[in-house]
mmCIF file of C-alpha atoms in Angstrom:
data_model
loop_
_atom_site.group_PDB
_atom_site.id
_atom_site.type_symbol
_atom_site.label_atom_id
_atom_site.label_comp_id
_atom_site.label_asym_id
_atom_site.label_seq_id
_atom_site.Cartn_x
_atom_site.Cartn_y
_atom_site.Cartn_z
ATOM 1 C CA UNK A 51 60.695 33.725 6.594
ATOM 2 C CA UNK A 52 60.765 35.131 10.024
ATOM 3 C CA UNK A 53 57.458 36.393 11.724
ATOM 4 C CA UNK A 54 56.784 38.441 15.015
ATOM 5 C CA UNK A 55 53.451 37.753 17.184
ATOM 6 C CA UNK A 56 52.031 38.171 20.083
ATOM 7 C CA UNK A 57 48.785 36.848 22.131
ATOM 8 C CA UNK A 58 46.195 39.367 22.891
ATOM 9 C CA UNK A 59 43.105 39.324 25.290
ATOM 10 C CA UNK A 60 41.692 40.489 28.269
ATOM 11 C CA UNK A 61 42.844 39.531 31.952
ATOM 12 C CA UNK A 62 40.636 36.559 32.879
ATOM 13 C CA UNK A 63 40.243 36.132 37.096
ATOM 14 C CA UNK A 64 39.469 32.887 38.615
ATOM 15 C CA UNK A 65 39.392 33.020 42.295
ATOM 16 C CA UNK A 66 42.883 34.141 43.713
ATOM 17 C CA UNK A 67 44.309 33.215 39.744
ATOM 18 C CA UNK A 68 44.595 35.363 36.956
ATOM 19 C CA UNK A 69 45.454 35.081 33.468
ATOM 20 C CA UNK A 70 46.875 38.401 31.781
ATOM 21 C CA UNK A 71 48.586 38.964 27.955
ATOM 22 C CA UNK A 72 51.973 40.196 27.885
ATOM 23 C CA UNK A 73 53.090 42.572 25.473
ATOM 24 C CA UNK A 74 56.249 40.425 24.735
ATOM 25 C CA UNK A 75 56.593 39.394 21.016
ATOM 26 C CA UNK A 76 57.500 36.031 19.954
ATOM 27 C CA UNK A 77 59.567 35.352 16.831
ATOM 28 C CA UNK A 78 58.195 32.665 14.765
ATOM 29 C CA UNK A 79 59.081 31.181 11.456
ATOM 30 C CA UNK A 80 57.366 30.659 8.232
ATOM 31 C CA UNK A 81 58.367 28.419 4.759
ATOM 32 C CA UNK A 82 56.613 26.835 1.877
ATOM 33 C CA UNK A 83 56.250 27.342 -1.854
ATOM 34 C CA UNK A 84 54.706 30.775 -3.187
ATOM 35 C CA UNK A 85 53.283 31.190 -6.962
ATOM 36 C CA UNK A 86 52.834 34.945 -8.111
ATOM 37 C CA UNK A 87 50.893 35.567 -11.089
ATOM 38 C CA UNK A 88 50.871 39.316 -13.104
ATOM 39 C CA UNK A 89 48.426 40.543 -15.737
ATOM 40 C CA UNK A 90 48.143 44.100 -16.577
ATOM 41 C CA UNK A 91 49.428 45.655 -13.342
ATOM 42 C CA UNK A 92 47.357 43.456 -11.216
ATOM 43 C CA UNK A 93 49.027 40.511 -9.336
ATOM 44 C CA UNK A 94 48.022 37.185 -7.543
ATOM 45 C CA UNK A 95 49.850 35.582 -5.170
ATOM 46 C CA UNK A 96 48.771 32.021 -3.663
ATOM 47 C CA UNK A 97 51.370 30.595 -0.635
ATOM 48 C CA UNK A 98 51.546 27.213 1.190
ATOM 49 C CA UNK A 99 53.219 27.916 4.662
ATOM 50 C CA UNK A 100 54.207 25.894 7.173
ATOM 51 C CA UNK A 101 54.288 28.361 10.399
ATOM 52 C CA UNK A 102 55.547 28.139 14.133
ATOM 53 C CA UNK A 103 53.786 31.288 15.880
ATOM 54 C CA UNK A 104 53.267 31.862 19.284
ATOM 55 C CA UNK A 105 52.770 34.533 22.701
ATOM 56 C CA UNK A 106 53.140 34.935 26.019
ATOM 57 C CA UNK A 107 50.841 34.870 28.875
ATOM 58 C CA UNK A 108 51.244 35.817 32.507
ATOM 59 C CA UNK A 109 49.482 33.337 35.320
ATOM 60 C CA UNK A 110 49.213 34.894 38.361
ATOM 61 C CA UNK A 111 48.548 33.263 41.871
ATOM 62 C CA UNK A 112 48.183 35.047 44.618
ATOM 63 C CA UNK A 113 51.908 35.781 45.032
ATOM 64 C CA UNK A 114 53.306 34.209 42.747
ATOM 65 C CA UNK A 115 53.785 35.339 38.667
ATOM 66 C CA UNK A 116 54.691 32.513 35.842
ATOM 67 C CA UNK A 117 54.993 33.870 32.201
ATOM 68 C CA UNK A 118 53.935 31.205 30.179
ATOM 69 C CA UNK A 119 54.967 30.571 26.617
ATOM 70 C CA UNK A 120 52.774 29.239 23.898
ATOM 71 C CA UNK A 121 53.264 28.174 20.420
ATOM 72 C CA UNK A 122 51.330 26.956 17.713
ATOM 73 C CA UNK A 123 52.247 24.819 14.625
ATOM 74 C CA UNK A 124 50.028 25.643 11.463
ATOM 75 C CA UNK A 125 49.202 25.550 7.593
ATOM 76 C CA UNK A 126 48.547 29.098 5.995
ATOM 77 C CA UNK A 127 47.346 29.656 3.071
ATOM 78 C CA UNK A 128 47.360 33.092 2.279
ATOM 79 C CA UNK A 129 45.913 33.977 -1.320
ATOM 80 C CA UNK A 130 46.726 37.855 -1.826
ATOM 81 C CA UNK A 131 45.498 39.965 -4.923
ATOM 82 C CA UNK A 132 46.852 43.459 -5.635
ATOM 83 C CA UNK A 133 48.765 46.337 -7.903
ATOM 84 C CA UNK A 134 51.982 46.158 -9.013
ATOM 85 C CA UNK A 135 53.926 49.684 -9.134
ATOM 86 C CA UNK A 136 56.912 48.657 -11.029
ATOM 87 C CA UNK A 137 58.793 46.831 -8.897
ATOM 88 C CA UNK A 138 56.991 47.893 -6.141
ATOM 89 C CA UNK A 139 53.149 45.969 -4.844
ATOM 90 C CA UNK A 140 50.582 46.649 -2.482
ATOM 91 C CA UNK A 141 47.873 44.034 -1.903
ATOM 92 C CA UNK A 142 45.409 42.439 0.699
ATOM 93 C CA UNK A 143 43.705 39.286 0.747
ATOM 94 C CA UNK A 144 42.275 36.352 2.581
ATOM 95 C CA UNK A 145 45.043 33.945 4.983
ATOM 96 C CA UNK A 146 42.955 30.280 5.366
ATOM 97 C CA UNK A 147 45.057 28.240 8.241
ATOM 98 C CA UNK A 148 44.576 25.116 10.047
ATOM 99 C CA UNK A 149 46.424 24.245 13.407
ATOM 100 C CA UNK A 150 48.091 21.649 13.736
ATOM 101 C CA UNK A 151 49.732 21.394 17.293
ATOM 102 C CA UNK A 152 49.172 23.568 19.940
ATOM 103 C CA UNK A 153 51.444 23.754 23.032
ATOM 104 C CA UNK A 154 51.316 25.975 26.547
ATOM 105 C CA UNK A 155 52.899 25.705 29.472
ATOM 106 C CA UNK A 156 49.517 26.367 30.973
ATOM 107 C CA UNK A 157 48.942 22.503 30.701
ATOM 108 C CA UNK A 158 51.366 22.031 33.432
ATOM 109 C CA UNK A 159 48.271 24.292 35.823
ATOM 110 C CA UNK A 160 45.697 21.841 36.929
ATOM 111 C CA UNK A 161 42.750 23.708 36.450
ATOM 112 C CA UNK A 162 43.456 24.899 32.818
ATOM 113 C CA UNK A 163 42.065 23.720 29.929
ATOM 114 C CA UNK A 164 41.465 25.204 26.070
ATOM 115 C CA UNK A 165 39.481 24.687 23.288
ATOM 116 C CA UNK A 166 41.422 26.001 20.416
ATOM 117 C CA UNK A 167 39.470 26.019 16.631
ATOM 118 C CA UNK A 168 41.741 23.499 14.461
ATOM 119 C CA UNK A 169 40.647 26.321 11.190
ATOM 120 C CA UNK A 170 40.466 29.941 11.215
ATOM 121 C CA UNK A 171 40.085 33.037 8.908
ATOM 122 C CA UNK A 172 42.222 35.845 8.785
ATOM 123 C CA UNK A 173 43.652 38.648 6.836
ATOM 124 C CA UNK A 174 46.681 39.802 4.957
ATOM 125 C CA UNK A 175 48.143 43.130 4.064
ATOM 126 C CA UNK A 176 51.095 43.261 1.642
ATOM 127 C CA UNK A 177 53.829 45.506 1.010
ATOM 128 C CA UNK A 178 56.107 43.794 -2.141
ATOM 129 C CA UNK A 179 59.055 44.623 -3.476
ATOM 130 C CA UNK A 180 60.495 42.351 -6.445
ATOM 131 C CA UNK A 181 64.042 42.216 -7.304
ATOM 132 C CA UNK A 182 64.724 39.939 -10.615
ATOM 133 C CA UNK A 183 63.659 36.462 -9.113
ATOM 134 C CA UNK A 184 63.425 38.155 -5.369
ATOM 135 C CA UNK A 185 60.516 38.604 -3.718
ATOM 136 C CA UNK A 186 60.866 40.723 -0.700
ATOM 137 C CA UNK A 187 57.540 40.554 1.527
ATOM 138 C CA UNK A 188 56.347 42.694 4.726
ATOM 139 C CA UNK A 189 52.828 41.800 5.665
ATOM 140 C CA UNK A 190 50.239 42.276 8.978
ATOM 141 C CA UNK A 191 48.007 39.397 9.508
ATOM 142 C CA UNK A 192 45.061 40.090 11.742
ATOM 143 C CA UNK A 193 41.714 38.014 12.405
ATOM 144 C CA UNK A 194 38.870 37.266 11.005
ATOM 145 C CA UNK A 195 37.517 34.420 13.260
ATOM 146 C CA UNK A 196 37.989 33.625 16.363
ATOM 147 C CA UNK A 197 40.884 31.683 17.723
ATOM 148 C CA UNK A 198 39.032 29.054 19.630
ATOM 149 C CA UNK A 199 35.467 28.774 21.947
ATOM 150 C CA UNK A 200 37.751 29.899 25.033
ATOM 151 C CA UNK A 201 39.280 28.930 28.239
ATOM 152 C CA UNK A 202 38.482 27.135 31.238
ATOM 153 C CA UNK A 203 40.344 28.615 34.807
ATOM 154 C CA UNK A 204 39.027 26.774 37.458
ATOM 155 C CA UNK A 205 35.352 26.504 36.938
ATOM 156 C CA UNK A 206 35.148 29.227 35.253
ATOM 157 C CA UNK A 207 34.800 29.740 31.450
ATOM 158 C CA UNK A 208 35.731 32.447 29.072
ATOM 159 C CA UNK A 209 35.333 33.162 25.510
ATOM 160 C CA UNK A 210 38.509 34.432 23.432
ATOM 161 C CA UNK A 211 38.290 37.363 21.384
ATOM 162 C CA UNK A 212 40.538 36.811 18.186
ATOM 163 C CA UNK A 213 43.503 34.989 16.520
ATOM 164 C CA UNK A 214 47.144 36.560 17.152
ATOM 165 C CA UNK A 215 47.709 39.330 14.788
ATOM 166 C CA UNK A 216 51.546 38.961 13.357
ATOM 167 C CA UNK A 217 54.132 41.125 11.576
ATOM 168 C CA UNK A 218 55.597 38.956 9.302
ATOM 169 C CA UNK A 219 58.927 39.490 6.679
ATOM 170 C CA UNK A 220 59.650 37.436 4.195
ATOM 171 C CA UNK A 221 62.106 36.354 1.166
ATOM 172 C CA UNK A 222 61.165 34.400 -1.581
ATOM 173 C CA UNK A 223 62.867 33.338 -4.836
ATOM 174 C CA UNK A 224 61.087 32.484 -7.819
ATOM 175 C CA UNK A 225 62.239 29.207 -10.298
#
């Protein structure tokens, strides 16, 4: 299961120090069991991920620019309900996860510090295609809480605005 995301937000300024997103995507990885239940065109699919996601950020100090990598280690559970066309399914649903480790380089800057939520809310959107006992996934995962209560740069604090949002692929075979 491979995954692409990237960390969003706006540039925070502390003094002569600022803290910018960079568009840069990071690949991540995703595994875990799936169940997919179909009645009458309709399907169900329930998932139990592990998942290594992460961005980039860009501290800058007066002349100097760091790009600062940052990863997060998590439990999804996505639980997606849609329609089947034939082989074909299109669905949307709920994505519960809880962090589990956080890491950032930032920790190595003095006077940063985060407050990350250990559970957030998201979404899913699915496009499915199944192929005998192949299950062929391409979602977008976006936010429905927010990531954490914010960031402290120097003595300043600021809120963040959402989750990452992710492209994610996957391939799953059924037993």
């Amino acid at each position: 299961w491979i995954s692409s995301s990237s960390i969003k937000s706006d540039d925070i300024t502390a003094g002569d120090v600022t803290l910018e997103s960079v568009s840069n995507a990071k690949v991540g990885y995703h595994f875990g069991l799936v169940s997919q239940i179909k009645f009458a065109g309709i399907y169900i699919q329930p998932e139990l991920l592990f998942s290594s996601v992460g961005g980039q950020v860009r501290l800058k100090e007066t002349t100097v620019s760091h790009v600062i990598d940052q990863r997060f280690s998590r439990i999804d559970i996505p639980v997606v309900v849609g329609k089947a066309f034939g082989p074909l399914r299109l669905g949307v649903g709920p994505v519960f996860t809880m962090v589990l480790n956080s890491s950032s380089e930032l920790d190595d800057f003095g006077a940063y510090d985060d407050k990350f939520k250990k559970a957030t809310i998201g979404y899913q959107l699915d496009l499915g295609l199944d192929i005998s006992k192949i299950a062929i996934d391409l979602k977008y995962e976006g936010s429905l809480t927010k990531l954490g209560d914010g960031v402290t740069l120097g003595e300043n604090s600021y809120n963040f605005d959402s989750r990452p949002r992710q492209f994610i692929l996957s391939v799953g075979l059924f037993f």
